[in-house]
């Protein structure tokens, strides 16, 4: 969804670099995959076509944070009631 964002913090040999990958248009989403020593963050269209891809060595990735876009509450969402702590 537009506004979804993934922040990747990478060790750059003595310094730290931060990369932001964001879904830039409506209908696009950001997918994160990892395997075989590589972390891959891809912006994908509705049909599944990758638009842009960022690849990082997993040994260098310090943090990977997903920031979902705020979604409006639906009409049928029930209000949340808090549970009381028992004594």
Tab-separated table of C-alpha atoms in Angstrom:
chain	number	residue	atom	x	y	z
A	1	UNK	CA	0.000	0.000	0.000
A	2	UNK	CA	1.236	3.496	-0.754
A	3	UNK	CA	3.135	4.810	2.251
A	4	UNK	CA	4.466	1.422	3.385
A	5	UNK	CA	8.153	1.818	4.100
A	6	UNK	CA	11.108	-0.359	5.068
A	7	UNK	CA	14.160	1.119	6.757
A	8	UNK	CA	17.438	-0.805	6.502
A	9	UNK	CA	20.471	0.082	8.649
A	10	UNK	CA	23.745	-1.301	7.245
A	11	UNK	CA	27.295	-1.428	8.629
A	12	UNK	CA	29.458	0.324	6.040
A	13	UNK	CA	32.848	-0.450	7.591
A	14	UNK	CA	33.366	2.121	10.307
A	15	UNK	CA	30.141	3.995	9.705
A	16	UNK	CA	26.439	3.231	9.480
A	17	UNK	CA	24.206	3.901	6.468
A	18	UNK	CA	20.417	4.005	6.458
A	19	UNK	CA	18.327	3.163	3.411
A	20	UNK	CA	14.572	3.789	3.050
A	21	UNK	CA	12.561	1.829	0.514
A	22	UNK	CA	8.987	3.105	0.125
A	23	UNK	CA	5.898	2.167	-1.889
A	24	UNK	CA	5.641	5.326	-3.981
A	25	UNK	CA	2.303	4.860	-5.763
A	26	UNK	CA	-1.157	3.582	-4.926
A	27	UNK	CA	-1.452	-0.190	-5.269
A	28	UNK	CA	2.228	-0.866	-4.737
A	29	UNK	CA	3.636	-2.681	-1.750
A	30	UNK	CA	7.054	-3.416	-0.261
A	31	UNK	CA	8.137	-7.045	0.185
A	32	UNK	CA	11.102	-8.238	2.238
A	33	UNK	CA	12.849	-11.575	1.680
A	34	UNK	CA	16.027	-13.079	3.067
A	35	UNK	CA	18.033	-16.167	2.287
A	36	UNK	CA	21.510	-17.387	1.348
A	37	UNK	CA	23.186	-14.438	3.021
A	38	UNK	CA	21.187	-11.758	1.204
A	39	UNK	CA	18.364	-9.483	2.382
A	40	UNK	CA	16.220	-8.208	-0.482
A	41	UNK	CA	13.650	-5.402	-0.285
A	42	UNK	CA	11.433	-4.982	-3.356
A	43	UNK	CA	8.725	-2.512	-4.351
A	44	UNK	CA	6.077	-4.549	-6.202
A	45	UNK	CA	3.029	-3.571	-8.295
A	46	UNK	CA	-0.452	-5.077	-7.878
A	47	UNK	CA	0.326	-7.642	-10.563
A	48	UNK	CA	3.550	-8.750	-8.870
A	49	UNK	CA	6.010	-7.011	-11.175
A	50	UNK	CA	9.063	-5.719	-9.269
A	51	UNK	CA	9.636	-1.994	-9.778
A	52	UNK	CA	12.841	-1.538	-7.792
A	53	UNK	CA	14.944	-3.848	-5.674
A	54	UNK	CA	17.587	-3.260	-3.000
A	55	UNK	CA	19.913	-6.100	-1.948
A	56	UNK	CA	22.102	-6.162	1.149
A	57	UNK	CA	24.515	-8.723	2.582
A	58	UNK	CA	22.779	-10.105	5.669
A	59	UNK	CA	26.040	-10.061	7.631
A	60	UNK	CA	26.135	-6.269	7.263
A	61	UNK	CA	22.488	-5.552	8.083
A	62	UNK	CA	22.185	-4.172	11.617
A	63	UNK	CA	18.438	-3.455	11.626
A	64	UNK	CA	15.471	-3.886	9.327
A	65	UNK	CA	12.351	-1.991	10.376
A	66	UNK	CA	9.004	-2.175	8.594
A	67	UNK	CA	6.776	0.914	8.859
A	68	UNK	CA	3.243	0.135	7.635
A	69	UNK	CA	1.167	3.025	6.321
A	70	UNK	CA	-1.627	4.132	8.658
A	71	UNK	CA	-4.879	2.507	7.652
A	72	UNK	CA	-8.265	4.038	8.428
A	73	UNK	CA	-10.580	2.124	10.738
A	74	UNK	CA	-13.412	0.278	9.055
A	75	UNK	CA	-17.037	1.006	9.961
A	76	UNK	CA	-17.537	-2.444	11.462
A	77	UNK	CA	-14.444	-2.292	13.714
A	78	UNK	CA	-15.437	-2.797	17.327
A	79	UNK	CA	-13.934	-0.508	19.958
A	80	UNK	CA	-11.138	-2.088	21.981
A	81	UNK	CA	-11.908	-2.726	25.639
A	82	UNK	CA	-9.002	-3.041	28.000
A	83	UNK	CA	-8.770	-5.979	30.369
A	84	UNK	CA	-8.390	-5.259	34.037
A	85	UNK	CA	-5.365	-6.573	35.858
A	86	UNK	CA	-6.219	-9.195	38.440
A	87	UNK	CA	-4.978	-8.826	41.991
